[in-house]
Short mmCIF file of C-alpha atoms in Angstrom, two decimals:
data_model
loop_
_atom_site.label_atom_id
_atom_site.label_comp_id
_atom_site.label_asym_id
_atom_site.label_seq_id
_atom_site.Cartn_x
_atom_site.Cartn_y
_atom_site.Cartn_z
CA UNK A 54 -58.07 137.29 124.17
CA UNK A 55 -57.23 136.94 127.85
CA UNK A 56 -54.34 135.62 129.90
CA UNK A 57 -53.50 135.23 133.59
CA UNK A 58 -51.11 137.95 134.70
CA UNK A 59 -49.94 139.87 137.76
CA UNK A 60 -51.38 143.37 137.93
CA UNK A 61 -48.76 145.65 139.48
CA UNK A 62 -49.08 148.88 141.46
CA UNK A 63 -47.63 150.67 138.41
CA UNK A 64 -50.79 149.67 136.53
CA UNK A 65 -48.86 147.40 134.20
CA UNK A 66 -49.25 143.62 134.01
CA UNK A 67 -46.49 141.08 134.53
CA UNK A 68 -46.31 137.49 133.32
CA UNK A 69 -43.68 136.41 135.85
CA UNK A 70 -43.15 137.25 139.51
CA UNK A 71 -39.40 137.71 139.87
CA UNK A 72 -37.44 139.26 142.74
CA UNK A 73 -34.15 140.73 141.53
CA UNK A 74 -30.91 141.35 143.35
CA UNK A 75 -29.44 144.03 141.11
CA UNK A 76 -26.00 145.61 141.52
CA UNK A 77 -26.10 149.26 140.43
CA UNK A 78 -22.39 149.04 139.63
CA UNK A 79 -20.09 146.14 138.82
CA UNK A 80 -18.10 146.82 142.02
CA UNK A 81 -21.21 145.74 143.96
CA UNK A 82 -21.78 142.64 141.80
CA UNK A 83 -19.95 140.23 144.11
CA UNK A 84 -21.97 141.26 147.16
CA UNK A 85 -25.20 141.13 145.13
CA UNK A 86 -24.41 137.63 143.87
CA UNK A 87 -23.61 136.41 147.39
CA UNK A 88 -26.90 137.85 148.70
CA UNK A 89 -28.87 136.17 145.92
CA UNK A 90 -27.16 132.84 146.70
CA UNK A 91 -28.37 133.18 150.31
CA UNK A 92 -31.96 133.69 149.16
CA UNK A 93 -32.94 130.96 146.69
CA UNK A 94 -35.76 132.13 144.47
CA UNK A 95 -34.22 135.55 143.83
CA UNK A 96 -32.47 136.36 140.56
CA UNK A 97 -29.01 137.91 140.56
CA UNK A 98 -28.57 140.11 137.55
CA UNK A 99 -24.91 140.88 136.91
CA UNK A 100 -23.58 143.43 134.42
CA UNK A 101 -20.40 145.43 133.82
CA UNK A 102 -21.66 148.98 134.17
CA UNK A 103 -22.72 151.69 136.63
CA UNK A 104 -19.67 153.94 136.66
CA UNK A 105 -17.40 155.88 134.30
CA UNK A 106 -20.13 156.72 131.80
CA UNK A 107 -19.59 159.73 129.53
CA UNK A 108 -22.11 161.99 127.84
CA UNK A 109 -25.40 160.46 126.83
CA UNK A 110 -24.36 157.06 128.09
CA UNK A 111 -25.16 158.00 131.70
CA UNK A 112 -28.84 158.56 130.90
CA UNK A 113 -28.83 155.59 128.55
CA UNK A 114 -27.57 153.34 131.38
CA UNK A 115 -30.04 154.76 133.92
CA UNK A 116 -32.91 154.23 131.45
CA UNK A 117 -31.82 150.65 130.78
CA UNK A 118 -31.28 149.67 134.41
CA UNK A 119 -34.48 151.34 135.63
CA UNK A 120 -36.43 149.83 132.73
CA UNK A 121 -35.07 146.37 133.49
CA UNK A 122 -35.93 146.57 137.19
CA UNK A 123 -39.32 148.19 136.51
CA UNK A 124 -40.41 145.56 133.97
CA UNK A 125 -43.81 144.33 135.24
CA UNK A 126 -42.45 140.76 135.37
CA UNK A 127 -40.47 141.95 138.40
CA UNK A 128 -42.32 141.99 141.73
CA UNK A 129 -39.53 143.59 143.74
CA UNK A 130 -35.89 144.63 143.52
CA UNK A 131 -33.02 144.80 145.95
CA UNK A 132 -30.54 147.34 144.57
CA UNK A 133 -27.01 146.73 145.78
CA UNK A 134 -24.70 149.71 145.41
CA UNK A 135 -21.17 150.46 146.49
CA UNK A 136 -21.50 154.15 147.41
CA UNK A 137 -18.97 156.14 145.38
CA UNK A 138 -20.29 155.07 141.95
CA UNK A 139 -22.04 157.19 139.33
CA UNK A 140 -25.28 155.20 139.42
CA UNK A 141 -25.92 154.75 143.14
CA UNK A 142 -28.62 152.58 144.71
CA UNK A 143 -30.25 155.77 146.02
CA UNK A 144 -30.40 157.32 142.54
CA UNK A 145 -31.87 154.24 140.82
CA UNK A 146 -34.06 153.48 143.85
CA UNK A 147 -35.73 156.87 143.66
CA UNK A 148 -36.46 156.45 139.96
CA UNK A 149 -37.87 152.98 140.52
CA UNK A 150 -40.15 154.22 143.31
CA UNK A 151 -41.37 156.96 140.96
CA UNK A 152 -42.16 154.21 138.45
CA UNK A 153 -44.25 152.44 141.11
CA UNK A 154 -41.79 149.59 141.67
CA UNK A 155 -41.24 147.89 145.06
CA UNK A 156 -37.58 148.48 145.88
CA UNK A 157 -35.06 148.19 148.73
CA UNK A 158 -31.51 149.52 148.63
CA UNK A 159 -28.17 148.93 150.36
CA UNK A 160 -24.73 150.45 149.80
CA UNK A 161 -21.72 148.43 150.88
CA UNK A 162 -19.53 151.45 151.75
CA UNK A 163 -22.07 152.53 154.36
CA UNK A 164 -21.53 149.20 156.14
CA UNK A 165 -18.66 147.32 157.68
CA UNK A 166 -17.73 145.52 154.50
CA UNK A 167 -19.00 142.45 152.66
CA UNK A 168 -20.16 140.51 155.74
CA UNK A 169 -22.58 143.09 157.04
CA UNK A 170 -23.78 143.96 153.53
CA UNK A 171 -24.66 140.32 152.89
CA UNK A 172 -26.40 140.02 156.26
CA UNK A 173 -28.48 143.15 155.73
CA UNK A 174 -29.10 142.42 152.03
CA UNK A 175 -30.22 138.86 152.76
CA UNK A 176 -32.88 140.10 155.18
CA UNK A 177 -34.18 142.63 152.66
CA UNK A 178 -34.20 140.11 149.81
CA UNK A 179 -36.08 137.62 151.97
CA UNK A 180 -38.65 140.28 152.82
CA UNK A 181 -39.14 141.10 149.11
CA UNK A 182 -39.49 137.41 148.27
CA UNK A 183 -42.15 136.92 150.96
CA UNK A 184 -44.09 139.93 149.67
CA UNK A 185 -43.86 138.64 146.09
CA UNK A 186 -45.36 135.29 147.16
CA UNK A 187 -48.55 137.19 147.99
CA UNK A 188 -49.10 138.26 144.36
CA UNK A 189 -51.90 136.45 142.52
CA UNK A 190 -52.56 135.97 138.82
CA UNK A 191 -55.78 137.50 137.53
CA UNK A 192 -57.46 137.28 134.16
CA UNK A 193 -56.34 140.26 132.10
CA UNK A 194 -56.79 141.40 128.54
CA UNK A 195 -54.18 140.54 125.91
CA UNK A 196 -53.99 144.26 125.10
CA UNK A 197 -51.80 144.55 128.25
CA UNK A 198 -49.04 142.63 126.47
CA UNK A 199 -46.03 143.96 124.64
CA UNK A 200 -44.31 141.10 122.85
CA UNK A 201 -40.74 141.46 121.63
CA UNK A 202 -39.83 139.83 118.32
CA UNK A 203 -36.19 138.87 117.85
CA UNK A 204 -34.33 136.75 115.33
CA UNK A 205 -30.85 135.36 115.78
CA UNK A 206 -28.75 132.63 114.30
CA UNK A 207 -30.77 133.18 111.12
CA UNK A 208 -30.77 131.09 107.99
CA UNK A 209 -32.49 131.66 104.64
CA UNK A 210 -35.60 129.92 105.96
CA UNK A 211 -35.96 132.34 108.92
CA UNK A 212 -37.29 134.95 106.52
CA UNK A 213 -39.63 132.44 104.86
CA UNK A 214 -41.14 130.55 107.82
CA UNK A 215 -40.54 131.59 111.45
CA UNK A 216 -40.23 135.36 110.86
CA UNK A 217 -43.36 135.84 108.72
CA UNK A 218 -45.27 133.49 111.07
CA UNK A 219 -44.22 135.73 113.95
CA UNK A 220 -45.35 138.64 111.77
CA UNK A 221 -48.82 137.07 111.58
CA UNK A 222 -48.77 136.69 115.39
CA UNK A 223 -47.83 140.39 115.79
CA UNK A 224 -50.70 141.37 113.46
CA UNK A 225 -53.17 139.32 115.55
CA UNK A 226 -51.92 140.72 118.88
CA UNK A 227 -51.99 144.31 117.61
CA UNK A 228 -55.47 143.90 116.14
CA UNK A 229 -56.51 142.82 119.63
CA UNK A 230 -55.12 146.02 121.15
CA UNK A 231 -51.68 144.78 122.19
CA UNK A 232 -48.18 145.84 121.17
CA UNK A 233 -45.16 144.31 119.51
CA UNK A 234 -41.62 145.65 119.41
CA UNK A 235 -38.61 144.72 117.31
CA UNK A 236 -35.09 146.12 117.02
CA UNK A 237 -31.78 145.29 115.30
CA UNK A 238 -31.25 148.53 113.37
CA UNK A 239 -28.24 147.12 111.46
CA UNK A 240 -30.60 144.46 110.13
CA UNK A 241 -32.92 147.10 108.77
CA UNK A 242 -30.21 148.34 106.38
CA UNK A 243 -31.25 147.44 102.86
CA UNK A 244 -34.91 147.28 103.94
CA UNK A 245 -35.35 150.87 105.22
CA UNK A 246 -37.54 151.81 102.28
CA UNK A 247 -39.90 148.91 103.02
CA UNK A 248 -40.22 149.96 106.68
CA UNK A 249 -40.53 153.66 105.87
CA UNK A 250 -43.53 152.91 103.64
CA UNK A 251 -45.24 151.39 106.67
CA UNK A 252 -44.72 154.39 108.98
CA UNK A 253 -47.96 155.55 110.62
CA UNK A 254 -47.04 159.22 110.11
CA UNK A 255 -44.37 161.57 108.77
CA UNK A 256 -42.48 161.74 112.10
CA UNK A 257 -42.17 157.94 112.33
CA UNK A 258 -40.99 157.86 108.70
CA UNK A 259 -38.34 160.48 109.50
CA UNK A 260 -37.23 158.51 112.56
CA UNK A 261 -36.89 155.25 110.59
CA UNK A 262 -34.56 156.98 108.12
CA UNK A 263 -32.77 158.71 111.02
CA UNK A 264 -31.90 155.55 112.98
CA UNK A 265 -30.90 153.53 109.91
CA UNK A 266 -28.70 156.22 108.39
CA UNK A 267 -27.21 156.97 111.83
CA UNK A 268 -26.21 153.30 112.24
CA UNK A 269 -24.81 153.15 108.70
CA UNK A 270 -22.81 156.36 108.96
CA UNK A 271 -21.48 155.67 112.48
CA UNK A 272 -19.89 152.43 111.31
CA UNK A 273 -18.49 154.06 108.16
CA UNK A 274 -17.13 157.03 110.17
CA UNK A 275 -15.01 154.58 112.17
CA UNK A 276 -13.54 153.32 108.92
CA UNK A 277 -15.29 149.98 109.36
CA UNK A 278 -17.35 147.80 107.03
CA UNK A 279 -20.50 146.25 108.46
CA UNK A 280 -20.18 143.44 105.93
CA UNK A 281 -17.37 141.95 108.05
CA UNK A 282 -20.07 140.91 110.53
CA UNK A 283 -23.33 141.12 108.57
CA UNK A 284 -24.23 138.59 107.44
CA UNK A 285 -22.14 136.54 109.92
CA UNK A 286 -20.16 133.44 108.96
CA UNK A 287 -22.95 131.10 110.13
CA UNK A 288 -25.55 133.08 108.18
CA UNK A 289 -23.45 132.78 105.00
CA UNK A 290 -22.91 129.07 105.49
CA UNK A 291 -26.68 128.72 105.84
CA UNK A 292 -27.20 130.51 102.52
CA UNK A 293 -27.72 134.19 103.36
CA UNK A 294 -25.75 136.15 100.80
CA UNK A 295 -26.05 139.87 101.60
CA UNK A 296 -27.08 142.19 104.43
CA UNK A 297 -30.08 143.37 102.38
CA UNK A 298 -31.31 139.78 102.05
CA UNK A 299 -30.90 139.24 105.79
CA UNK A 300 -32.67 142.52 106.59
CA UNK A 301 -35.61 141.84 104.26
CA UNK A 302 -36.12 138.50 106.01
CA UNK A 303 -35.59 139.95 109.49
CA UNK A 304 -38.19 142.71 109.24
CA UNK A 305 -40.91 140.21 108.35
CA UNK A 306 -41.11 139.21 112.04
CA UNK A 307 -42.82 142.53 112.83
CA UNK A 308 -45.82 141.75 110.63
CA UNK A 309 -47.68 144.13 108.38
CA UNK A 310 -49.37 146.74 110.61
CA UNK A 311 -48.31 150.41 110.54
CA UNK A 312 -45.22 151.30 112.59
CA UNK A 313 -46.60 153.67 115.24
CA UNK A 314 -43.40 154.74 117.02
CA UNK A 315 -39.59 154.55 116.95
CA UNK A 316 -38.04 154.51 120.43
CA UNK A 317 -34.46 154.68 121.68
CA UNK A 318 -32.73 151.68 123.27
CA UNK A 319 -34.65 150.61 126.44
CA UNK A 320 -37.15 153.46 126.03
CA UNK A 321 -40.74 152.66 126.99
CA UNK A 322 -43.10 153.21 124.01
CA UNK A 323 -45.84 155.78 124.51
CA UNK A 324 -48.14 154.22 121.91
CA UNK A 325 -49.80 150.86 121.41
CA UNK A 326 -49.16 148.93 118.22
CA UNK A 327 -46.02 148.03 116.30
CA UNK A 328 -42.90 149.77 117.63
CA UNK A 329 -39.29 149.82 116.43
CA UNK A 330 -36.51 150.19 119.01
CA UNK A 331 -33.17 151.53 117.80
CA UNK A 332 -30.62 148.96 118.92
CA UNK A 333 -27.89 146.60 117.83
CA UNK A 334 -28.40 143.24 116.16
CA UNK A 335 -26.53 141.53 119.03
CA UNK A 336 -29.00 138.97 120.35
CA UNK A 337 -28.56 139.35 124.10
CA UNK A 338 -28.13 143.14 123.99
CA UNK A 339 -31.24 143.42 121.81
CA UNK A 340 -33.41 141.26 124.09
CA UNK A 341 -32.14 143.15 127.16
CA UNK A 342 -33.14 146.48 125.56
CA UNK A 343 -36.64 145.39 124.56
CA UNK A 344 -37.30 143.86 127.98
CA UNK A 345 -36.08 147.12 129.57
CA UNK A 346 -38.53 148.93 127.26
CA UNK A 347 -41.28 146.88 128.93
CA UNK A 348 -41.76 143.73 126.83
CA UNK A 349 -43.12 140.93 129.02
CA UNK A 350 -42.66 138.07 126.52
CA UNK A 351 -39.99 137.52 123.85
CA UNK A 352 -40.44 135.41 120.72
CA UNK A 353 -37.06 134.44 119.29
CA UNK A 354 -36.81 132.86 115.85
CA UNK A 355 -33.72 130.97 114.75
CA UNK A 356 -32.55 128.83 111.85
CA UNK A 357 -29.14 127.74 113.11
CA UNK A 358 -30.02 127.59 116.81
CA UNK A 359 -29.25 129.73 119.85
CA UNK A 360 -29.97 128.90 123.48
CA UNK A 361 -30.20 132.44 124.90
CA UNK A 362 -32.93 133.45 127.31
CA UNK A 363 -33.60 136.41 129.59
CA UNK A 364 -33.53 136.75 133.38
CA UNK A 365 -36.78 138.74 133.30
CA UNK A 366 -38.94 137.63 130.37
CA UNK A 367 -39.83 134.19 129.06
CA UNK A 368 -38.21 133.63 125.65
CA UNK A 369 -40.15 131.43 123.22
CA UNK A 370 -37.84 129.77 120.68
CA UNK A 371 -39.18 129.17 117.19
CA UNK A 372 -37.12 127.13 114.74
CA UNK A 373 -37.25 128.10 111.06
CA UNK A 374 -36.81 124.51 109.93
CA UNK A 375 -37.69 121.01 111.14
CA UNK A 376 -34.14 119.54 111.20
CA UNK A 377 -33.13 122.20 113.77
CA UNK A 378 -36.28 121.55 115.81
CA UNK A 379 -35.47 117.81 115.96
CA UNK A 380 -31.78 118.31 116.70
CA UNK A 381 -32.35 121.05 119.31
CA UNK A 382 -35.51 119.55 120.81
CA UNK A 383 -34.25 120.56 124.26
CA UNK A 384 -34.11 124.27 123.38
CA UNK A 385 -36.97 124.77 120.94
CA UNK A 386 -40.56 125.59 121.89
CA UNK A 387 -42.22 125.79 118.47
CA UNK A 388 -41.33 124.32 115.07
CA UNK A 389 -41.76 126.81 112.21
CA UNK A 390 -40.52 124.18 109.75
CA UNK A 391 -44.03 122.71 109.50
CA UNK A 392 -44.79 125.54 107.07
CA UNK A 393 -42.46 123.79 104.61
CA UNK A 394 -42.95 120.14 105.44
CA UNK A 395 -46.10 119.82 107.52
CA UNK A 396 -48.66 121.43 105.29
CA UNK A 397 -49.11 124.33 107.70
CA UNK A 398 -49.86 127.86 106.44
CA UNK A 399 -48.20 131.04 107.75
CA UNK A 400 -51.62 132.06 109.07
CA UNK A 401 -52.21 128.89 111.10
CA UNK A 402 -48.62 128.95 112.35
CA UNK A 403 -49.09 132.58 113.45
CA UNK A 404 -52.30 131.65 115.26
CA UNK A 405 -50.47 128.77 116.96
CA UNK A 406 -47.76 131.21 118.06
CA UNK A 407 -50.37 133.55 119.59
CA UNK A 408 -51.80 130.60 121.57
CA UNK A 409 -48.29 129.75 122.76
CA UNK A 410 -47.68 133.39 123.78
CA UNK A 411 -50.93 133.40 125.79
CA UNK A 412 -50.04 130.13 127.55
CA UNK A 413 -46.52 131.33 128.33
CA UNK A 414 -47.89 134.67 129.55
CA UNK A 415 -50.21 132.71 131.86
CA UNK A 416 -47.30 130.80 133.40
CA UNK A 417 -46.22 127.98 131.07
CA UNK A 418 -42.42 127.79 131.25
CA UNK A 419 -40.39 128.10 128.04
CA UNK A 420 -37.48 125.77 127.28
CA UNK A 421 -35.02 128.62 127.97
CA UNK A 422 -36.58 129.06 131.42
CA UNK A 423 -36.56 125.33 132.20
CA UNK A 424 -32.89 125.14 131.20
CA UNK A 425 -32.05 128.22 133.30
CA UNK A 426 -30.96 130.57 130.49
CA UNK A 427 -30.67 134.11 131.89
CA UNK A 428 -28.31 135.92 129.52
CA UNK A 429 -28.21 139.69 130.05
CA UNK A 430 -26.06 142.40 128.43
CA UNK A 431 -26.55 146.17 128.21
CA UNK A 432 -25.72 148.11 125.04
CA UNK A 433 -22.83 150.57 125.43
CA UNK A 434 -22.72 153.78 123.41
CA UNK A 435 -19.53 155.49 124.62
CA UNK A 436 -16.09 154.48 125.86
CA UNK A 437 -16.08 153.66 129.58
CA UNK A 438 -13.50 155.63 131.55
CA UNK B 715 -40.99 117.92 101.20
CA UNK B 716 -43.24 118.44 98.23
CA UNK B 717 -41.37 121.37 96.67
CA UNK B 718 -37.61 121.41 96.05
CA UNK B 719 -37.39 125.22 96.07
CA UNK B 720 -39.49 128.18 97.16
CA UNK B 721 -39.97 131.55 95.44
CA UNK B 722 -41.13 134.37 97.75
CA UNK B 723 -42.28 137.00 95.24
CA UNK B 724 -43.27 136.90 91.60
CA UNK B 725 -40.57 139.49 90.80
CA UNK B 726 -37.79 137.26 92.21
CA UNK B 727 -35.08 135.90 89.93
CA UNK B 728 -33.75 133.45 92.55
CA UNK B 729 -35.39 130.64 94.54
CA UNK B 730 -34.36 129.10 97.89
CA UNK B 731 -33.53 125.38 98.04
CA UNK B 732 -35.65 123.43 100.53
CA UNK B 733 -33.35 120.40 100.20
CA UNK B 734 -29.87 119.87 98.72
CA UNK B 735 -30.13 120.11 94.94
CA UNK B 736 -28.07 117.84 92.69
CA UNK B 737 -26.28 118.80 89.51
CA UNK B 738 -28.37 118.00 86.43
CA UNK B 739 -31.64 117.74 88.35
CA UNK B 740 -34.65 119.11 86.48
CA UNK B 741 -36.89 121.22 88.73
CA UNK B 742 -40.34 122.52 88.13
CA UNK B 743 -40.46 125.85 89.97
CA UNK B 744 -43.79 127.47 90.84
CA UNK B 745 -43.85 131.26 90.65
CA UNK B 746 -47.25 132.63 91.48
CA UNK B 747 -49.55 130.79 89.09
CA UNK B 748 -46.96 129.74 86.51
CA UNK B 749 -44.43 126.91 86.37
CA UNK B 750 -40.83 127.24 85.18
CA UNK B 751 -38.44 124.41 84.29
CA UNK B 752 -34.93 124.88 85.69
CA UNK B 753 -31.98 122.49 85.37
CA UNK B 754 -29.62 122.62 88.36
CA UNK B 755 -26.13 123.60 87.07
CA UNK B 756 -24.12 122.58 90.12
CA UNK B 757 -24.80 121.12 93.60
CA UNK B 758 -26.70 123.65 95.78
CA UNK B 759 -26.89 123.17 99.58
CA UNK B 760 -30.11 123.31 101.59
CA UNK B 761 -31.18 126.93 102.16
CA UNK B 762 -28.99 128.34 99.38
CA UNK B 763 -30.25 130.14 96.30
CA UNK B 764 -30.60 129.07 92.66
CA UNK B 765 -30.90 131.48 89.69
CA UNK B 766 -34.22 131.22 87.86
CA UNK B 767 -32.94 133.04 84.80
CA UNK B 768 -29.59 133.93 83.24
CA UNK B 769 -28.12 136.83 85.22
CA UNK B 770 -25.55 139.07 83.54
CA UNK B 771 -22.68 140.70 85.44
CA UNK B 772 -24.03 143.78 87.27
CA UNK B 773 -27.65 142.63 87.08
CA UNK B 774 -29.75 142.94 90.26
CA UNK B 775 -30.46 139.74 92.19
CA UNK B 776 -34.08 139.95 93.38
CA UNK B 777 -35.63 138.16 96.38
CA UNK B 778 -38.69 139.23 98.44
CA UNK B 779 -39.40 141.36 95.35
CA UNK B 780 -36.45 143.57 96.35
CA UNK B 781 -32.85 143.90 95.18
CA UNK B 782 -30.56 141.96 97.56
CA UNK B 783 -27.35 142.57 95.59
CA UNK B 784 -25.71 142.65 92.14
CA UNK B 785 -24.21 139.73 90.21
CA UNK B 786 -20.39 140.09 90.11
CA UNK B 787 -20.16 137.69 87.18
CA UNK B 788 -22.52 135.98 84.77
CA UNK B 789 -24.73 133.46 86.59
CA UNK B 790 -26.44 130.91 84.38
CA UNK B 791 -30.05 129.85 84.88
CA UNK B 792 -29.91 127.04 87.48
CA UNK B 793 -26.63 128.31 88.95
CA UNK B 794 -25.72 128.55 92.64
CA UNK B 795 -26.25 132.22 93.56
CA UNK B 796 -24.28 133.21 96.66
CA UNK B 797 -21.33 135.22 98.02
CA UNK B 798 -18.97 134.00 95.27
CA UNK B 799 -21.02 135.70 92.53
CA UNK B 800 -23.22 138.29 94.31
CA UNK B 801 -22.21 141.48 96.08
CA UNK B 802 -24.42 143.49 98.44
CA UNK B 803 -24.78 147.25 97.92
CA UNK B 804 -25.75 148.02 101.54
CA UNK B 805 -23.39 149.40 104.21
CA UNK B 806 -20.41 149.55 101.86
CA UNK B 807 -17.62 150.62 104.22
CA UNK B 808 -15.18 150.19 101.32
CA UNK B 809 -16.78 153.01 99.35
CA UNK B 810 -16.55 155.88 101.85
#
């Protein structure tokens, strides 16, 4: 299979050609937003982090921010820093250049305040946008793709229609040399043994048990009960009874191929094939992490409906049932309900999903993109001081 | 919809409703190659689960061929099987 993508200097292939204005710290977010407003066509990517990180969270934040900005869907990045923060524009800029990304940096404290920073930043952002316009799509092999599979706002049909259909799509993509990634460690609890059986080797098996038991014990150590939130109230109303039931349905979206690697949040996989990323079940935080890990396209299955997108990657919405598809026509790209009421098989639905992924990778806009959904949130792992 | 309920795995003792099920309705449920008659004991909403056999208190509830929880009370064949009579065994923060 082939699609039309942007081959980057890093060697990786993008499916979009975004220019980001990215604050390295929340204190620079206002300036970054004002610069982006001056240069239509750029994407401002706000977040709450960049300073006060303790322990492992510093590296975790650097990895996530660098991964986000280095995603091949991004043609160029203007990093906007303040100057006194932990994660400066210079620090992230150097790492992005090492990753082969086109980057410019400014730091507001080195200038005479907001006015000059906007003036300077606007010029740089315009330059990056002009350069990006020169990028051309070329025919590339589907093996260049890493597709993220996510489910959210799940119902009991998610695990019977949209998720297994996405599983078929993952199997097809991986057979063709590509990769798929899924996360949501809390929604692996109760299904760990099923995943562990599919580990490609002993180390992957060990890692699957490690991330699931770590998630389970961390919550318990805080004196909390995951069942307060898993399954969520909407899941229960839709018929999901226990976390194990939700998990067994959720993992079906990864398909049936061996799990070749388990990566940390926002960590770039080193192997091709089916990859698990350790991360929360939170929809936006999960998508952000997988896109930072390098996924160029996201397939998001839902039974109750959720509008979320991504500022970097196209998000394809697949409904688990036809009533949702009809009611949320504006937000849904593909109807998985036809497996129940349209005489479609999981196999043909999975093949249809692969076709959709190829079209979207080649430039077809998803409903989340048309509507302007750009939700973005980074996972935190320590208290911010 | 042709089928009223769907069974994922032959080992399952619950099925998922593909439309709202009415009390007293007689269903023919297909499990693998065989058919099973089940009378709906009480109204069951779309997407919710129905017991395919009598489940005693403490008995595993099986879906996807895996245990999803234990019955907290007796659930009759055809009964609504959900949070009011099933308890998950995963992530039990109350048992630490």
